Amino acid sequence: MRRPVIAGNWKMHKTQAETRAFFEEFKPLVSASRHCDIIVAPPFTAIAAAVDAAKGTLISIAGQDGCWERAGAFTGEISMPMLIEAGCQSVIIGHSERRKYFGETDAIVNRKLKAAIEAGLQPIVCVGEDQSERDAGHTEQLIERQFNDGMATLTGPDFSRILVAYEPVWAIGTGRTATPEIAAEVHAFLRRLAAKRFTPGLAASARILYGGSVKPDNIRGLMAQEEIDGALVGGASLDARSFSAIVNF
Ligand code: 13P
């Protein structure tokens, strides 16, 4: 039995004051929710406020990105050990927005995965095709490349620390969710890739999240799929009521 994970990716939203206000409202709504891991990924500047607000709860805090180097002359970057020190337990790596707007390649994703694991963070690694790749019938080819190149040189024990998120780019922020069946199909494909690259046992216990227009009204259908172990939620995680409704699917 894989434990569900519901994670919120706030992207470039919320000040520290807005973060504190969110947690005031959110905490009582999920105080009895022990059926899943709850993760919130605020922007870097609100991490400390989120960690402080989440103290004494089961909610854990994630970074939205982190550098592959531990320290050095990398203006504007935040290292994985810095995220740990700030109180994060996990970090999102290779989100499609990072790939699209900031030129992240699978090789960079691989270096970041290694840095995160070495620092003791749980990586949430994102993969997913865009509309033209899906239309061209290249979804599996693309996912296979992102998975294998991202995981290059990682060991089985490394992989056991990782959460995989399938986020079809055409479903992000568009209101067009993948149907539970489409998502489950790609999740099953990812599990086969994991079995081939690592072991069938590790593949069977890997937690694979779906992301892309997850809302309170579609989470149940998604979670009803055996292959779907949780959700990575963007827009709907910004509101305490809608995010708690997703957590309490
Ligand atoms: P939306 O839920 O806003 O579509 O965003 C999904 C996402 O990118 C989460 O990382």
mmCIF file of C-alpha atoms and ligand atoms in Angstrom:
data_model
loop_
_atom_site.group_PDB
_atom_site.id
_atom_site.type_symbol
_atom_site.label_atom_id
_atom_site.label_comp_id
_atom_site.label_asym_id
_atom_site.label_seq_id
_atom_site.Cartn_x
_atom_site.Cartn_y
_atom_site.Cartn_z
ATOM 1 C CA MET A 1 0.000 0.000 0.000
ATOM 2 C CA ARG A 2 1.528 3.298 -1.081
ATOM 3 C CA ARG A 3 0.812 6.259 1.175
ATOM 4 C CA PRO A 4 -0.858 9.098 -0.762
ATOM 5 C CA VAL A 5 0.865 12.480 -1.097
ATOM 6 C CA ILE A 6 -0.921 15.763 -1.722
ATOM 7 C CA ALA A 7 1.545 18.543 -2.521
ATOM 8 C CA GLY A 8 0.885 22.205 -3.285
ATOM 9 C CA ASN A 9 3.207 24.114 -5.585
ATOM 10 C CA TRP A 10 2.604 27.800 -5.002
ATOM 11 C CA LYS A 11 4.904 28.879 -7.845
ATOM 12 C CA MET A 12 5.563 32.667 -7.660
ATOM 13 C CA HIS A 13 2.661 33.405 -5.336
ATOM 14 C CA LYS A 14 2.269 34.616 -1.747
ATOM 15 C CA THR A 15 4.183 37.006 0.446
ATOM 16 C CA GLN A 16 5.160 36.047 3.986
ATOM 17 C CA ALA A 17 2.021 37.706 5.379
ATOM 18 C CA GLU A 18 -0.148 35.828 2.869
ATOM 19 C CA THR A 19 1.636 32.605 3.810
ATOM 20 C CA ARG A 20 0.859 33.097 7.510
ATOM 21 C CA ALA A 21 -2.785 33.867 6.670
ATOM 22 C CA PHE A 22 -3.024 30.726 4.508
ATOM 23 C CA PHE A 23 -1.739 28.469 7.296
ATOM 24 C CA GLU A 24 -4.062 30.028 9.892
ATOM 25 C CA GLU A 25 -6.997 28.979 7.736
ATOM 26 C CA PHE A 26 -5.517 25.720 6.394
ATOM 27 C CA LYS A 27 -4.266 24.085 9.620
ATOM 28 C CA PRO A 28 -7.647 23.472 11.281
ATOM 29 C CA LEU A 29 -9.034 22.144 7.987
ATOM 30 C CA VAL A 30 -6.406 19.374 7.809
ATOM 31 C CA SER A 31 -5.660 18.793 11.492
ATOM 32 C CA ALA A 32 -7.397 15.394 11.388
ATOM 33 C CA SER A 33 -6.017 14.408 7.951
ATOM 34 C CA ARG A 34 -3.624 11.536 8.615
ATOM 35 C CA HIS A 35 -4.315 9.505 5.493
ATOM 36 C CA CYS A 36 -1.707 11.263 3.327
ATOM 37 C CA ASP A 37 1.507 13.249 3.348
ATOM 38 C CA ILE A 38 0.774 16.969 3.005
ATOM 39 C CA ILE A 39 3.441 19.138 1.411
ATOM 40 C CA VAL A 40 3.439 22.870 0.662
ATOM 41 C CA ALA A 41 6.068 24.470 -1.592
ATOM 42 C CA PRO A 42 6.100 28.261 -1.098
ATOM 43 C CA PRO A 43 8.494 30.647 -2.855
ATOM 44 C CA PHE A 44 11.940 30.867 -1.198
ATOM 45 C CA THR A 45 11.151 34.118 0.635
ATOM 46 C CA ALA A 46 8.131 32.570 2.370
ATOM 47 C CA ILE A 47 9.763 29.262 3.375
ATOM 48 C CA ALA A 48 10.696 30.445 6.867
ATOM 49 C CA ALA A 49 7.176 31.763 7.495
ATOM 50 C CA ALA A 50 5.690 28.479 6.233
ATOM 51 C CA VAL A 51 8.035 26.315 8.335
ATOM 52 C CA ASP A 52 7.192 28.382 11.386
ATOM 53 C CA ALA A 53 3.441 28.228 10.717
ATOM 54 C CA ALA A 54 3.531 24.461 10.087
ATOM 55 C CA LYS A 55 5.382 23.660 13.340
ATOM 56 C CA GLY A 56 3.583 21.030 15.385
ATOM 57 C CA THR A 57 1.497 19.884 12.387
ATOM 58 C CA LEU A 58 1.995 17.034 9.907
ATOM 59 C CA ILE A 59 2.407 19.497 7.034
ATOM 60 C CA SER A 60 5.910 19.532 5.566
ATOM 61 C CA ILE A 61 7.508 22.272 3.519
ATOM 62 C CA ALA A 62 9.304 21.968 0.186
ATOM 63 C CA GLY A 63 11.483 24.190 -1.968
ATOM 64 C CA GLN A 64 10.404 24.742 -5.576
ATOM 65 C CA ASP A 65 13.947 24.325 -6.895
ATOM 66 C CA GLY A 66 17.518 24.107 -5.657
ATOM 67 C CA CYS A 67 21.022 24.350 -7.108
ATOM 68 C CA TRP A 68 23.242 21.360 -7.926
ATOM 69 C CA GLU A 69 26.178 22.943 -6.084
ATOM 70 C CA ARG A 70 26.446 23.113 -2.289
ATOM 71 C CA ALA A 71 27.847 26.669 -2.299
ATOM 72 C CA GLY A 72 29.780 29.000 -4.538
ATOM 73 C CA ALA A 73 29.587 31.861 -7.002
ATOM 74 C CA PHE A 74 26.084 31.184 -8.356
ATOM 75 C CA THR A 75 24.252 34.489 -8.087
ATOM 76 C CA GLY A 76 20.555 34.081 -7.449
ATOM 77 C CA GLU A 77 20.721 30.395 -6.565
ATOM 78 C CA ILE A 78 19.720 28.572 -3.369
ATOM 79 C CA SER A 79 21.499 25.338 -2.442
ATOM 80 C CA MET A 80 19.938 22.109 -1.218
ATOM 81 C CA PRO A 81 21.701 22.328 2.196
ATOM 82 C CA MET A 82 20.255 25.852 2.528
ATOM 83 C CA LEU A 83 16.759 24.425 1.988
ATOM 84 C CA ILE A 84 17.418 21.835 4.687
ATOM 85 C CA GLU A 85 18.618 24.519 7.074
ATOM 86 C CA ALA A 86 15.494 26.565 6.330
ATOM 87 C CA GLY A 87 13.374 23.584 7.422
ATOM 88 C CA CYS A 88 12.420 22.015 4.084
ATOM 89 C CA GLN A 89 12.061 18.240 3.802
ATOM 90 C CA SER A 90 11.603 18.042 0.057
ATOM 91 C CA VAL A 91 12.276 19.939 -3.147
ATOM 92 C CA ILE A 92 10.566 20.084 -6.545
ATOM 93 C CA ILE A 93 13.007 19.410 -9.381
ATOM 94 C CA GLY A 94 12.571 19.732 -13.143
ATOM 95 C CA HIS A 95 9.144 21.384 -13.164
ATOM 96 C CA SER A 96 8.041 22.058 -16.751
ATOM 97 C CA GLU A 97 8.124 25.820 -16.079
ATOM 98 C CA ARG A 98 11.796 25.520 -15.096
ATOM 99 C CA ARG A 99 12.474 23.465 -18.199
ATOM 100 C CA LYS A 100 10.567 25.883 -20.458
ATOM 101 C CA TYR A 101 11.478 29.323 -19.082
ATOM 102 C CA PHE A 102 14.856 28.655 -17.458
ATOM 103 C CA GLY A 103 16.423 26.173 -19.849
ATOM 104 C CA GLU A 104 16.608 23.185 -17.506
ATOM 105 C CA THR A 105 17.738 20.048 -19.257
ATOM 106 C CA ASP A 106 17.568 16.429 -18.155
ATOM 107 C CA ALA A 107 21.290 16.668 -17.339
ATOM 108 C CA ILE A 108 20.611 19.571 -14.975
ATOM 109 C CA VAL A 109 17.692 17.687 -13.446
ATOM 110 C CA ASN A 110 20.051 14.772 -12.826
ATOM 111 C CA ARG A 111 22.611 16.961 -11.054
ATOM 112 C CA LYS A 112 19.905 18.561 -8.934
ATOM 113 C CA LEU A 113 18.470 15.166 -7.998
ATOM 114 C CA LYS A 114 21.877 14.021 -6.806
ATOM 115 C CA ALA A 115 22.446 17.229 -4.848
ATOM 116 C CA ALA A 116 19.021 16.979 -3.207
ATOM 117 C CA ILE A 117 19.509 13.358 -2.164
ATOM 118 C CA GLU A 118 23.004 14.050 -0.865
ATOM 119 C CA ALA A 119 21.640 16.924 1.235
ATOM 120 C CA GLY A 120 18.886 14.687 2.671
ATOM 121 C CA LEU A 121 15.944 16.197 0.806
ATOM 122 C CA GLN A 122 13.151 14.194 -0.794
ATOM 123 C CA PRO A 123 13.078 15.188 -4.471
ATOM 124 C CA ILE A 124 9.772 15.573 -6.294
ATOM 125 C CA VAL A 125 10.901 15.163 -9.899
ATOM 126 C CA CYS A 126 8.529 16.322 -12.631
ATOM 127 C CA VAL A 127 8.159 14.860 -16.099
ATOM 128 C CA GLY A 128 5.534 15.479 -18.769
ATOM 129 C CA GLU A 129 4.886 16.091 -22.433
ATOM 130 C CA ASP A 130 3.478 19.211 -24.071
ATOM 131 C CA GLN A 131 0.538 19.317 -26.449
ATOM 132 C CA SER A 132 2.569 19.003 -29.653
ATOM 133 C CA GLU A 133 4.514 16.042 -28.288
ATOM 134 C CA ARG A 134 1.262 14.305 -27.329
ATOM 135 C CA ASP A 135 -0.357 15.104 -30.690
ATOM 136 C CA ALA A 136 2.679 13.685 -32.479
ATOM 137 C CA GLY A 137 2.376 10.457 -30.482
ATOM 138 C CA HIS A 138 5.716 11.039 -28.743
ATOM 139 C CA THR A 139 4.504 11.013 -25.138
ATOM 140 C CA GLU A 140 6.158 7.737 -24.088
ATOM 141 C CA GLN A 141 9.374 8.494 -25.929
ATOM 142 C CA LEU A 142 9.636 11.883 -24.219
ATOM 143 C CA ILE A 143 8.739 10.560 -20.757
ATOM 144 C CA GLU A 144 11.258 7.746 -21.164
ATOM 145 C CA ARG A 145 14.024 10.212 -22.035
ATOM 146 C CA GLN A 146 13.147 12.556 -19.158
ATOM 147 C CA PHE A 147 12.993 9.650 -16.715
ATOM 148 C CA ASN A 148 16.108 7.773 -17.797
ATOM 149 C CA ASP A 149 18.323 10.827 -18.318
ATOM 150 C CA GLY A 150 17.070 12.468 -15.125
ATOM 151 C CA MET A 151 17.778 9.282 -13.152
ATOM 152 C CA ALA A 152 21.144 8.638 -14.823
ATOM 153 C CA THR A 153 23.722 7.246 -12.349
ATOM 154 C CA LEU A 154 21.166 7.200 -9.526
ATOM 155 C CA THR A 155 21.142 4.014 -7.431
ATOM 156 C CA GLY A 156 18.148 2.035 -6.212
ATOM 157 C CA PRO A 157 18.432 3.510 -2.704
ATOM 158 C CA ASP A 158 18.555 6.985 -4.310
ATOM 159 C CA PHE A 159 15.404 6.236 -6.294
ATOM 160 C CA SER A 160 13.584 5.011 -3.194
ATOM 161 C CA ARG A 161 13.805 8.579 -1.820
ATOM 162 C CA ILE A 162 12.212 10.173 -4.876
ATOM 163 C CA LEU A 163 8.603 11.145 -5.597
ATOM 164 C CA VAL A 164 7.831 11.244 -9.310
ATOM 165 C CA ALA A 165 5.251 13.730 -10.606
ATOM 166 C CA TYR A 166 3.638 13.280 -14.002
ATOM 167 C CA GLU A 167 2.588 16.742 -15.139
ATOM 168 C CA PRO A 168 1.396 16.933 -18.741
ATOM 169 C CA VAL A 169 2.239 20.489 -19.793
ATOM 170 C CA TRP A 170 -1.047 20.821 -21.697
ATOM 171 C CA ALA A 171 -2.964 20.323 -18.441
ATOM 172 C CA ILE A 172 -1.048 22.850 -16.315
ATOM 173 C CA GLY A 173 -2.998 25.993 -15.518
ATOM 174 C CA THR A 174 -5.344 25.329 -18.441
ATOM 175 C CA GLY A 175 -8.299 23.818 -16.610
ATOM 176 C CA ARG A 176 -7.837 20.791 -18.897
ATOM 177 C CA THR A 177 -7.072 17.892 -16.544
ATOM 178 C CA ALA A 178 -5.833 14.673 -18.022
ATOM 179 C CA THR A 179 -8.605 12.120 -17.607
ATOM 180 C CA PRO A 180 -7.860 9.687 -14.788
ATOM 181 C CA GLU A 181 -7.375 7.013 -17.470
ATOM 182 C CA ILE A 182 -4.819 9.018 -19.472
ATOM 183 C CA ALA A 183 -2.897 9.859 -16.293
ATOM 184 C CA ALA A 184 -2.997 6.253 -15.068
ATOM 185 C CA GLU A 185 -1.673 5.031 -18.405
ATOM 186 C CA VAL A 186 1.401 7.258 -18.172
ATOM 187 C CA HIS A 187 1.863 6.396 -14.487
ATOM 188 C CA ALA A 188 1.883 2.701 -15.384
ATOM 189 C CA PHE A 189 4.434 3.432 -18.093
ATOM 190 C CA LEU A 190 6.620 5.306 -15.570
ATOM 191 C CA ARG A 191 6.394 2.325 -13.217
ATOM 192 C CA ARG A 192 7.566 0.010 -16.006
ATOM 193 C CA LEU A 193 10.495 2.358 -16.683
ATOM 194 C CA ALA A 194 11.371 2.295 -12.974
ATOM 195 C CA ALA A 195 11.200 -1.503 -12.927
ATOM 196 C CA LYS A 196 13.571 -1.683 -15.878
ATOM 197 C CA ARG A 197 15.982 0.974 -14.620
ATOM 198 C CA PHE A 198 15.901 -0.122 -10.937
ATOM 199 C CA THR A 199 13.964 -3.138 -9.627
ATOM 200 C CA PRO A 200 10.330 -4.296 -9.826
ATOM 201 C CA GLY A 201 10.127 -3.952 -6.042
ATOM 202 C CA LEU A 202 11.277 -0.325 -6.078
ATOM 203 C CA ALA A 203 8.933 0.404 -8.976
ATOM 204 C CA ALA A 204 6.010 -1.100 -7.068
ATOM 205 C CA SER A 205 6.651 1.069 -4.031
ATOM 206 C CA ALA A 206 7.446 4.291 -5.932
ATOM 207 C CA ARG A 207 4.906 7.033 -5.376
ATOM 208 C CA ILE A 208 3.822 8.743 -8.593
ATOM 209 C CA LEU A 209 1.809 11.962 -8.350
ATOM 210 C CA TYR A 210 -0.338 13.546 -11.032
ATOM 211 C CA GLY A 211 -0.260 17.304 -11.648
ATOM 212 C CA GLY A 212 -2.223 19.534 -14.019
ATOM 213 C CA SER A 213 -5.458 21.372 -13.137
ATOM 214 C CA VAL A 214 -6.175 19.209 -10.080
ATOM 215 C CA LYS A 215 -9.226 20.661 -8.308
ATOM 216 C CA PRO A 216 -11.553 19.636 -5.465
ATOM 217 C CA ASP A 217 -14.026 18.313 -8.046
ATOM 218 C CA ASN A 218 -11.638 16.026 -9.939
ATOM 219 C CA ILE A 219 -9.309 14.733 -7.212
ATOM 220 C CA ARG A 220 -11.529 11.770 -6.271
ATOM 221 C CA GLY A 221 -11.639 10.416 -9.803
ATOM 222 C CA LEU A 222 -7.864 10.711 -10.071
ATOM 223 C CA MET A 223 -7.206 9.100 -6.686
ATOM 224 C CA ALA A 224 -9.574 6.241 -7.527
ATOM 225 C CA GLN A 225 -6.957 5.059 -10.019
ATOM 226 C CA GLU A 226 -4.702 2.414 -8.506
ATOM 227 C CA GLU A 227 -1.721 3.908 -10.369
ATOM 228 C CA ILE A 228 -2.173 7.456 -9.025
ATOM 229 C CA ASP A 229 -0.582 7.966 -5.616
ATOM 230 C CA GLY A 230 -1.257 11.637 -5.133
ATOM 231 C CA ALA A 231 -1.319 15.072 -6.671
ATOM 232 C CA LEU A 232 0.936 18.047 -7.271
ATOM 233 C CA VAL A 233 -1.446 20.984 -7.197
ATOM 234 C CA GLY A 234 -0.778 24.475 -8.547
ATOM 235 C CA GLY A 235 -3.579 27.053 -8.642
ATOM 236 C CA ALA A 236 -5.973 25.203 -6.342
ATOM 237 C CA SER A 237 -3.318 24.973 -3.597
ATOM 238 C CA LEU A 238 -3.313 28.761 -3.131
ATOM 239 C CA ASP A 239 -6.682 28.754 -1.418
ATOM 240 C CA ALA A 240 -6.861 27.050 1.987
ATOM 241 C CA ARG A 241 -10.391 25.771 1.427
ATOM 242 C CA SER A 242 -9.826 24.292 -1.998
ATOM 243 C CA PHE A 243 -6.441 22.808 -1.053
ATOM 244 C CA SER A 244 -7.898 21.255 2.107
ATOM 245 C CA ALA A 245 -10.744 19.795 0.038
ATOM 246 C CA ILE A 246 -8.132 18.168 -2.200
ATOM 247 C CA VAL A 247 -6.156 16.881 0.813
ATOM 248 C CA ASN A 248 -9.378 15.441 2.255
ATOM 249 C CA PHE A 249 -10.406 13.792 -1.018
HETATM 250 P P1 13P B 1 -2.161 23.782 -11.914
HETATM 251 O O1 13P B 1 -2.740 22.910 -10.831
HETATM 252 O O2 13P B 1 -2.360 25.245 -11.664
HETATM 253 O O3 13P B 1 -2.580 23.326 -13.280
HETATM 254 O O4 13P B 1 -0.552 23.584 -11.848
HETATM 255 C C1 13P B 1 -0.034 22.310 -11.825
HETATM 256 C C2 13P B 1 1.422 22.384 -11.535
HETATM 257 O O5 13P B 1 2.204 22.838 -12.344
HETATM 258 C C3 13P B 1 1.884 21.922 -10.212
HETATM 259 O O6 13P B 1 3.266 21.839 -10.163
#
